[in-house]
Amino acid sequence: MSQELLVLDAAFVEKHLDMKACVDLMTETLINVETGEDVQYLRKAIKMPNDNILGLMPGYSNAGYFGTKILSVYLQNSQEGYPSHQGQILIFEKEHGQLKGIVDATSVTKLRTGAVSAAASKVLANPDSSKLALLGAGEQGESHLQALLIQFALTEVTVWDRDFERAQRFAERESTKQQIAITACPTSQEAVQDADIVCTITPAKTPIIEAAWLKPGVHINAVGACTADTRELATDIVQQARFFGDNEESVLHEAGDFLIPLNDGAITNEHYLGTIGQVMQGTVPGRLTKEDITVFEALGMAVEDLAVANYLCQLAKNQQE
Ligand SMILES: NC(=O)c1ccc[n+]([C@@H]2O[C@H](COP(=O)([O-])OP(=O)(O)OC[C@H]3O[C@@H](n4cnc5c(N)ncnc54)[C@H](O)[C@@H]3O)[C@@H](O)[C@H]2O)c1
């Protein structure tokens, strides 16, 4: 018996995906990858002749579903008024393999990525963190601000972007929306120098921060660079930090922040300490002292998208009944 196919657009996602619920769902998903409840496959990023990327991200969950996110990544789009990541999540039920939903991936990617960083910060950052620096004033800047405000009693936010006017517009718009003081900084150094939590969320190909600019005890969510030959963190940060990832296979294949210093001989494989899911489970120690620098390297996982798609399909189905 075939089931009705749900098609959930960005407006549905934005209306129904509460950020607090999303942070909790991402915490559960990161742990599920460790227990084997969710299975994450290495994604395929196909570089097309026009230099943009077609991405395929598959995953499976014993909770009853599997599927893939399929999306285009056009990083120059923000200058032309289009999102950088566009696509759909195709979710199937696992009993008979029927397609049960098609969910807008642009909005899910935006929200779940901020939620994952907030979930990681909750276990790695110092609990009294109050100053947040956002490097990158795009879609991810917005979702990281929204998600981190849920997890920490933030009092100050700084934002930097290669395009300073964009950072200024972000500060003006988001300070009104989120009711918090946000300062646009002309350099990344000024933005991070007092920060307790730093989020790097740019498509930069070369480092945008270095260790000497950071306060002891800072936690960094390194989110923007997602290929082996691009990075946002200088080698000295990775050398000094306790370094964790979302998925070991992804870190060892795709994380330029880790692989470039590794290939230069500046670090060894032992610098990679484990996944954030292991830290959440308590099987790998996270922060050891208040002064540690911690890094969470986020490459993004399909099981995160599928967990959100499944949650939204369930919600839509309940609404129909
Ligand atoms: N790890 C994950 O799960 C995940 C998920 C989504 C996006 N991302 C990555 O996060 C990054 C940001 O995504 P987004 O959706 O916010 O993009 P966006 O296009 O909305 O915003 C990117 C911002 O970065 C700025 N920028 C561009 N190049 C820069 C540079 N060299 N230095 C500093 N700033 C620069 C742009 O001016 C823009 O404001 C992208 O690299 C994207 O691939 C990662």
CSV table of C-alpha atoms and ligand atoms in Angstrom, one decimal:
chain,number,residue,atom,x,y,z
A,1,MET,CA,0.0,0.0,0.0
A,2,SER,CA,1.6,3.3,-1.0
A,3,GLN,CA,1.7,6.1,1.4
A,4,GLU,CA,1.2,9.8,0.7
A,5,LEU,CA,4.3,11.7,-0.2
A,6,LEU,CA,4.8,14.8,1.9
A,7,VAL,CA,6.5,17.8,0.3
A,8,LEU,CA,7.6,20.3,2.9
A,9,ASP,CA,8.9,23.7,1.7
A,10,ALA,CA,11.1,26.3,3.4
A,11,ALA,CA,8.1,28.1,4.8
A,12,PHE,CA,7.0,24.9,6.6
A,13,VAL,CA,10.5,24.3,7.9
A,14,GLU,CA,10.9,27.8,9.2
A,15,LYS,CA,7.5,27.9,10.8
A,16,HIS,CA,7.8,24.5,12.5
A,17,LEU,CA,11.4,23.8,13.3
A,18,ASP,CA,11.9,25.3,16.7
A,19,MET,CA,15.6,25.9,17.4
A,20,LYS,CA,15.5,24.5,20.9
A,21,ALA,CA,13.9,21.3,19.7
A,22,CYS,CA,16.5,21.2,16.9
A,23,VAL,CA,19.5,21.5,19.3
A,24,ASP,CA,18.0,18.6,21.4
A,25,LEU,CA,17.4,16.5,18.2
A,26,MET,CA,21.0,17.1,17.0
A,27,THR,CA,22.4,16.1,20.4
A,28,GLU,CA,20.5,12.9,20.2
A,29,THR,CA,21.6,12.3,16.6
A,30,LEU,CA,25.3,12.9,17.4
A,31,ILE,CA,25.1,10.2,20.1
A,32,ASN,CA,23.0,7.9,17.8
A,33,VAL,CA,25.9,7.9,15.3
A,34,GLU,CA,28.2,6.5,18.1
A,35,THR,CA,25.8,3.8,19.2
A,36,GLY,CA,25.2,2.6,15.7
A,37,GLU,CA,21.5,3.6,15.8
A,38,ASP,CA,22.2,6.1,12.9
A,39,VAL,CA,24.6,5.2,10.1
A,40,GLN,CA,26.5,8.0,8.3
A,41,TYR,CA,28.0,7.4,4.9
A,42,LEU,CA,30.8,9.4,3.4
A,43,ARG,CA,29.3,12.1,1.2
A,44,LYS,CA,30.1,12.7,-2.5
A,45,ALA,CA,31.0,16.2,-3.5
A,46,ILE,CA,31.1,16.4,-7.3
A,47,LYS,CA,33.0,19.4,-8.6
A,48,MET,CA,31.2,20.3,-11.9
A,49,PRO,CA,32.8,21.8,-14.9
A,50,ASN,CA,31.4,25.2,-13.9
A,51,ASP,CA,33.4,24.9,-10.6
A,52,ASN,CA,30.3,24.6,-8.5
A,53,ILE,CA,29.5,21.5,-6.4
A,54,LEU,CA,26.8,18.9,-6.7
A,55,GLY,CA,26.6,17.2,-3.3
A,56,LEU,CA,25.0,13.8,-2.3
A,57,MET,CA,24.8,13.0,1.4
A,58,PRO,CA,23.3,9.6,2.3
A,59,GLY,CA,22.4,8.2,5.7
A,60,TYR,CA,20.3,5.6,7.5
A,61,SER,CA,18.6,5.4,10.9
A,62,ASN,CA,17.3,2.3,12.7
A,63,ALA,CA,14.6,4.6,14.0
A,64,GLY,CA,12.9,3.8,10.7
A,65,TYR,CA,14.2,5.9,7.8
A,66,PHE,CA,17.0,6.4,5.4
A,67,GLY,CA,17.7,8.8,2.5
A,68,THR,CA,19.9,11.4,1.1
A,69,LYS,CA,20.3,15.2,0.9
A,70,ILE,CA,21.0,16.3,-2.6
A,71,LEU,CA,22.1,19.9,-3.1
A,72,SER,CA,24.0,22.4,-5.2
A,73,VAL,CA,26.7,24.5,-3.5
A,74,TYR,CA,27.3,27.9,-5.3
A,75,LEU,CA,29.5,29.8,-2.9
A,76,GLN,CA,29.4,33.1,-4.9
A,77,ASN,CA,25.6,33.2,-4.7
A,78,SER,CA,25.5,35.5,-1.6
A,79,GLN,CA,26.8,38.3,-3.8
A,80,GLU,CA,23.9,37.8,-6.2
A,81,GLY,CA,21.1,37.4,-3.7
A,82,TYR,CA,20.7,33.5,-3.8
A,83,PRO,CA,21.5,31.0,-1.0
A,84,SER,CA,24.8,29.2,-1.2
A,85,HIS,CA,23.3,25.8,-0.6
A,86,GLN,CA,20.1,24.8,-2.4
A,87,GLY,CA,18.4,21.4,-2.6
A,88,GLN,CA,16.1,18.8,-1.1
A,89,ILE,CA,16.2,16.0,1.4
A,90,LEU,CA,14.7,12.7,0.1
A,91,ILE,CA,13.5,10.6,3.0
A,92,PHE,CA,12.3,6.9,2.7
A,93,GLU,CA,10.7,4.6,5.2
A,94,LYS,CA,12.9,1.7,6.0
A,95,GLU,CA,10.4,-1.2,6.0
A,96,HIS,CA,9.4,-1.2,2.3
A,97,GLY,CA,11.7,1.5,1.0
A,98,GLN,CA,8.9,4.0,0.0
A,99,LEU,CA,9.7,7.6,-0.5
A,100,LYS,CA,7.8,9.4,2.3
A,101,GLY,CA,8.9,13.0,2.1
A,102,ILE,CA,10.8,15.7,0.2
A,103,VAL,CA,11.9,18.4,2.5
A,104,ASP,CA,13.6,21.7,1.6
A,105,ALA,CA,17.3,21.3,2.3
A,106,THR,CA,18.3,25.0,2.3
A,107,SER,CA,16.3,25.9,5.3
A,108,VAL,CA,17.1,22.6,7.2
A,109,THR,CA,20.9,22.9,6.5
A,110,LYS,CA,20.8,26.5,7.7
A,111,LEU,CA,19.1,25.7,11.0
A,112,ARG,CA,20.6,22.3,11.8
A,113,THR,CA,24.2,23.5,11.4
A,114,GLY,CA,23.8,26.2,14.0
A,115,ALA,CA,22.0,23.7,16.2
A,116,VAL,CA,24.9,21.2,15.9
A,117,SER,CA,27.5,23.9,16.8
A,118,ALA,CA,25.4,24.9,19.8
A,119,ALA,CA,25.1,21.3,21.0
A,120,ALA,CA,28.9,20.8,20.6
A,121,SER,CA,29.6,24.1,22.4
A,122,LYS,CA,27.4,23.0,25.3
A,123,VAL,CA,29.9,20.1,26.0
A,124,LEU,CA,33.2,21.8,25.0
A,125,ALA,CA,32.9,25.5,25.8
A,126,ASN,CA,33.3,26.8,29.4
A,127,PRO,CA,29.8,26.9,30.8
A,128,ASP,CA,30.1,30.6,31.8
A,129,SER,CA,30.9,31.7,28.2
A,130,SER,CA,29.3,35.0,27.6
A,131,LYS,CA,31.1,36.5,24.6
A,132,LEU,CA,30.5,35.2,21.1
A,133,ALA,CA,32.4,36.0,17.9
A,134,LEU,CA,30.9,35.2,14.5
A,135,LEU,CA,33.3,35.2,11.6
A,136,GLY,CA,31.0,35.3,8.6
A,137,ALA,CA,27.8,37.3,8.4
A,138,GLY,CA,25.8,35.0,6.1
A,139,GLU,CA,23.0,32.4,6.6
A,140,GLN,CA,25.2,30.4,9.1
A,141,GLY,CA,25.9,33.6,11.0
A,142,GLU,CA,22.2,34.0,11.7
A,143,SER,CA,21.6,30.4,12.7
A,144,HIS,CA,24.7,30.1,14.9
A,145,LEU,CA,23.6,33.3,16.7
A,146,GLN,CA,20.1,32.0,17.2
A,147,ALA,CA,21.2,28.6,18.4
A,148,LEU,CA,24.0,29.8,20.8
A,149,LEU,CA,21.7,32.3,22.4
A,150,ILE,CA,19.6,29.3,23.5
A,151,GLN,CA,22.6,27.4,25.1
A,152,PHE,CA,24.6,30.3,26.7
A,153,ALA,CA,23.8,33.5,28.7
A,154,LEU,CA,25.5,35.7,26.0
A,155,THR,CA,26.0,39.4,26.8
A,156,GLU,CA,28.2,40.5,23.9
A,157,VAL,CA,28.4,39.4,20.2
A,158,THR,CA,31.0,40.5,17.7
A,159,VAL,CA,30.8,39.9,13.9
A,160,TRP,CA,33.3,40.1,11.2
A,161,ASP,CA,33.0,39.4,7.5
A,162,ARG,CA,35.3,40.0,4.5
A,163,ASP,CA,32.6,42.4,3.4
A,164,PHE,CA,32.5,44.9,6.3
A,165,GLU,CA,29.3,46.5,5.2
A,166,ARG,CA,27.6,43.1,5.2
A,167,ALA,CA,28.9,42.6,8.8
A,168,GLN,CA,27.4,46.1,9.7
A,169,ARG,CA,24.0,45.2,8.2
A,170,PHE,CA,24.1,41.9,10.0
A,171,ALA,CA,24.8,43.6,13.4
A,172,GLU,CA,22.0,46.1,12.9
A,173,ARG,CA,19.4,43.6,11.7
A,174,GLU,CA,20.2,40.7,14.1
A,175,SER,CA,20.7,42.9,17.2
A,176,THR,CA,17.1,44.1,16.8
A,177,LYS,CA,15.8,40.6,16.0
A,178,GLN,CA,17.6,38.8,18.8
A,179,GLN,CA,17.7,41.7,21.3
A,180,ILE,CA,21.4,41.6,22.0
A,181,ALA,CA,24.3,44.0,21.5
A,182,ILE,CA,26.2,43.1,18.3
A,183,THR,CA,29.4,44.9,17.2
A,184,ALA,CA,30.7,44.7,13.6
A,185,CYS,CA,34.5,44.6,13.6
A,186,PRO,CA,36.7,45.6,10.7
A,187,THR,CA,39.2,42.8,11.4
A,188,SER,CA,38.8,39.1,12.5
A,189,GLN,CA,41.5,39.8,15.2
A,190,GLU,CA,39.3,42.4,16.8
A,191,ALA,CA,36.3,40.2,16.6
A,192,VAL,CA,37.9,37.2,18.4
A,193,GLN,CA,40.2,38.8,21.0
A,194,ASP,CA,37.7,38.8,23.9
A,195,ALA,CA,35.6,35.9,22.7
A,196,ASP,CA,34.8,32.8,24.8
A,197,ILE,CA,33.2,31.1,21.8
A,198,VAL,CA,34.2,31.7,18.1
A,199,CYS,CA,32.3,30.3,15.1
A,200,THR,CA,34.1,30.3,11.8
A,201,ILE,CA,31.4,30.3,9.1
A,202,THR,CA,33.0,31.6,5.9
A,203,PRO,CA,34.0,29.9,2.6
A,204,ALA,CA,37.6,31.3,3.2
A,205,LYS,CA,40.3,29.0,1.7
A,206,THR,CA,43.1,30.3,3.9
A,207,PRO,CA,43.2,30.9,7.7
A,208,ILE,CA,41.2,33.8,9.0
A,209,ILE,CA,42.4,33.4,12.7
A,210,GLU,CA,45.6,32.5,14.5
A,211,ALA,CA,46.4,31.4,18.0
A,212,ALA,CA,48.0,34.6,19.3
A,213,TRP,CA,44.7,36.4,18.9
A,214,LEU,CA,42.7,34.1,21.1
A,215,LYS,CA,41.9,34.1,24.8
A,216,PRO,CA,42.9,31.0,26.8
A,217,GLY,CA,39.9,28.8,27.2
A,218,VAL,CA,38.2,29.7,24.0
A,219,HIS,CA,36.0,27.2,22.2
A,220,ILE,CA,35.9,27.3,18.3
A,221,ASN,CA,33.3,25.8,16.1
A,222,ALA,CA,35.1,25.5,12.7
A,223,VAL,CA,32.2,25.1,10.3
A,224,GLY,CA,33.0,26.9,7.0
A,225,ALA,CA,35.8,25.0,5.4
A,226,CYS,CA,34.5,21.6,4.2
A,227,THR,CA,37.2,20.4,1.8
A,228,ALA,CA,40.7,18.9,2.2
A,229,ASP,CA,42.4,21.9,0.6
A,230,THR,CA,40.6,24.8,2.4
A,231,ARG,CA,40.8,26.0,6.0
A,232,GLU,CA,39.8,28.8,8.3
A,233,LEU,CA,42.1,28.0,11.2
A,234,ALA,CA,45.9,28.6,11.3
A,235,THR,CA,48.2,25.7,12.1
A,236,ASP,CA,49.1,27.0,15.5
A,237,ILE,CA,45.5,26.8,16.7
A,238,VAL,CA,45.2,23.2,15.7
A,239,GLN,CA,48.6,22.4,17.3
A,240,GLN,CA,47.4,23.9,20.6
A,241,ALA,CA,43.8,22.8,20.7
A,242,ARG,CA,42.0,19.7,21.9
A,243,PHE,CA,40.5,18.9,18.5
A,244,PHE,CA,37.2,17.0,17.9
A,245,GLY,CA,35.1,16.4,14.8
A,246,ASP,CA,31.5,15.4,13.9
A,247,ASN,CA,32.7,12.3,12.1
A,248,GLU,CA,36.1,10.6,12.0
A,249,GLU,CA,35.9,9.5,8.4
A,250,SER,CA,34.9,13.1,7.3
A,251,VAL,CA,37.7,14.7,9.4
A,252,LEU,CA,40.3,12.4,7.9
A,253,HIS,CA,39.1,12.9,4.3
A,254,GLU,CA,37.7,16.4,4.1
A,255,ALA,CA,38.8,18.7,6.9
A,256,GLY,CA,41.5,21.1,5.6
A,257,ASP,CA,41.8,22.6,9.1
A,258,PHE,CA,43.2,19.2,10.2
A,259,LEU,CA,44.6,17.7,7.0
A,260,ILE,CA,46.8,20.7,5.9
A,261,PRO,CA,48.8,20.9,9.2
A,262,LEU,CA,48.9,17.0,9.2
A,263,ASN,CA,50.4,16.9,5.6
A,264,ASP,CA,52.8,19.7,6.6
A,265,GLY,CA,54.1,17.6,9.5
A,266,ALA,CA,53.0,20.2,12.0
A,267,ILE,CA,50.7,17.7,13.8
A,268,THR,CA,50.2,13.9,13.9
A,269,ASN,CA,47.0,11.8,13.7
A,270,GLU,CA,47.0,11.8,17.5
A,271,HIS,CA,45.8,15.4,17.5
A,272,TYR,CA,42.4,14.2,16.5
A,273,LEU,CA,40.9,13.2,19.8
A,274,GLY,CA,37.5,11.8,18.8
A,275,THR,CA,33.9,12.8,17.8
A,276,ILE,CA,31.7,15.2,19.6
A,277,GLY,CA,29.2,12.3,20.0
A,278,GLN,CA,31.9,10.4,22.0
A,279,VAL,CA,32.4,13.4,24.2
A,280,MET,CA,28.6,13.6,24.7
A,281,GLN,CA,28.5,9.9,25.6
A,282,GLY,CA,31.4,10.4,28.1
A,283,THR,CA,33.6,7.8,26.3
A,284,VAL,CA,36.2,10.5,25.3
A,285,PRO,CA,37.1,13.4,27.6
A,286,GLY,CA,36.4,16.9,26.2
A,287,ARG,CA,37.7,20.0,27.9
A,288,LEU,CA,40.2,19.1,30.6
A,289,THR,CA,40.9,22.6,32.1
A,290,LYS,CA,39.3,26.1,31.9
A,291,GLU,CA,42.3,27.3,29.9
A,292,ASP,CA,42.1,24.6,27.1
A,293,ILE,CA,41.5,25.7,23.6
A,294,THR,CA,38.9,23.4,22.1
A,295,VAL,CA,37.9,23.0,18.4
A,296,PHE,CA,34.8,21.3,17.0
A,297,GLU,CA,35.3,20.6,13.3
A,298,ALA,CA,31.9,20.4,11.6
A,299,LEU,CA,31.8,18.9,8.2
A,300,GLY,CA,28.0,18.2,8.3
A,301,MET,CA,26.3,14.8,8.3
A,302,ALA,CA,23.3,13.5,6.4
A,303,VAL,CA,21.9,11.9,9.5
A,304,GLU,CA,21.5,15.4,10.9
A,305,ASP,CA,19.4,16.4,7.9
A,306,LEU,CA,17.4,13.1,7.9
A,307,ALA,CA,16.6,13.4,11.6
A,308,VAL,CA,15.2,16.9,11.0
A,309,ALA,CA,13.3,15.7,7.9
A,310,ASN,CA,11.9,12.8,9.8
A,311,TYR,CA,10.8,15.1,12.7
A,312,LEU,CA,9.1,17.5,10.3
A,313,CYS,CA,7.4,14.7,8.3
A,314,GLN,CA,6.0,13.3,11.6
A,315,LEU,CA,4.8,16.7,12.6
A,316,ALA,CA,3.1,17.3,9.2
A,317,LYS,CA,1.5,13.8,9.4
A,318,ASN,CA,0.2,14.5,12.9
A,319,GLN,CA,-1.3,17.8,11.6
A,320,GLN,CA,-3.2,16.0,8.9
A,321,GLU,CA,-4.8,13.5,11.3
B,1,LIG,N1,29.8,22.1,8.2
B,1,LIG,C1,28.5,22.2,7.8
B,1,LIG,O1,27.7,21.4,8.1
B,1,LIG,C2,28.1,23.4,6.9
B,1,LIG,C3,26.7,23.6,6.6
B,1,LIG,C4,26.4,24.7,5.9
B,1,LIG,C5,27.3,25.6,5.4
B,1,LIG,N2,28.6,25.3,5.7
B,1,LIG,C6,29.7,26.2,5.2
B,1,LIG,O2,29.6,27.4,6.0
B,1,LIG,C7,30.1,28.5,5.2
B,1,LIG,C8,29.1,29.7,5.3
B,1,LIG,O3,27.8,29.3,4.7
B,1,LIG,P1,26.6,30.3,4.6
B,1,LIG,O4,25.4,29.5,4.2
B,1,LIG,O5,26.5,31.2,5.8
B,1,LIG,O6,27.2,31.2,3.3
B,1,LIG,P2,26.7,32.6,2.9
B,1,LIG,O7,27.1,32.7,1.5
B,1,LIG,O8,25.3,32.9,3.3
B,1,LIG,O9,27.7,33.6,3.8
B,1,LIG,C9,29.1,33.5,3.7
B,1,LIG,C10,29.7,34.8,4.2
B,1,LIG,O10,31.1,34.7,4.2
B,1,LIG,C11,31.6,35.9,3.7
B,1,LIG,N3,32.9,35.5,3.0
B,1,LIG,C12,33.1,35.0,1.8
B,1,LIG,N4,34.4,34.7,1.6
B,1,LIG,C13,35.0,35.1,2.8
B,1,LIG,C14,36.4,35.1,3.2
B,1,LIG,N5,37.3,34.6,2.4
B,1,LIG,N6,36.7,35.6,4.4
B,1,LIG,C15,35.7,36.0,5.2
B,1,LIG,N7,34.4,36.1,4.9
B,1,LIG,C16,34.1,35.6,3.6
B,1,LIG,C17,30.6,36.4,2.7
B,1,LIG,O11,30.7,37.8,2.5
B,1,LIG,C18,29.3,36.0,3.4
B,1,LIG,O12,28.9,37.0,4.3
B,1,LIG,C19,30.3,28.0,3.7
B,1,LIG,O13,31.6,27.8,3.5
B,1,LIG,C20,29.5,26.7,3.7
B,1,LIG,O14,30.0,25.7,2.8
B,1,LIG,C21,29.0,24.3,6.4
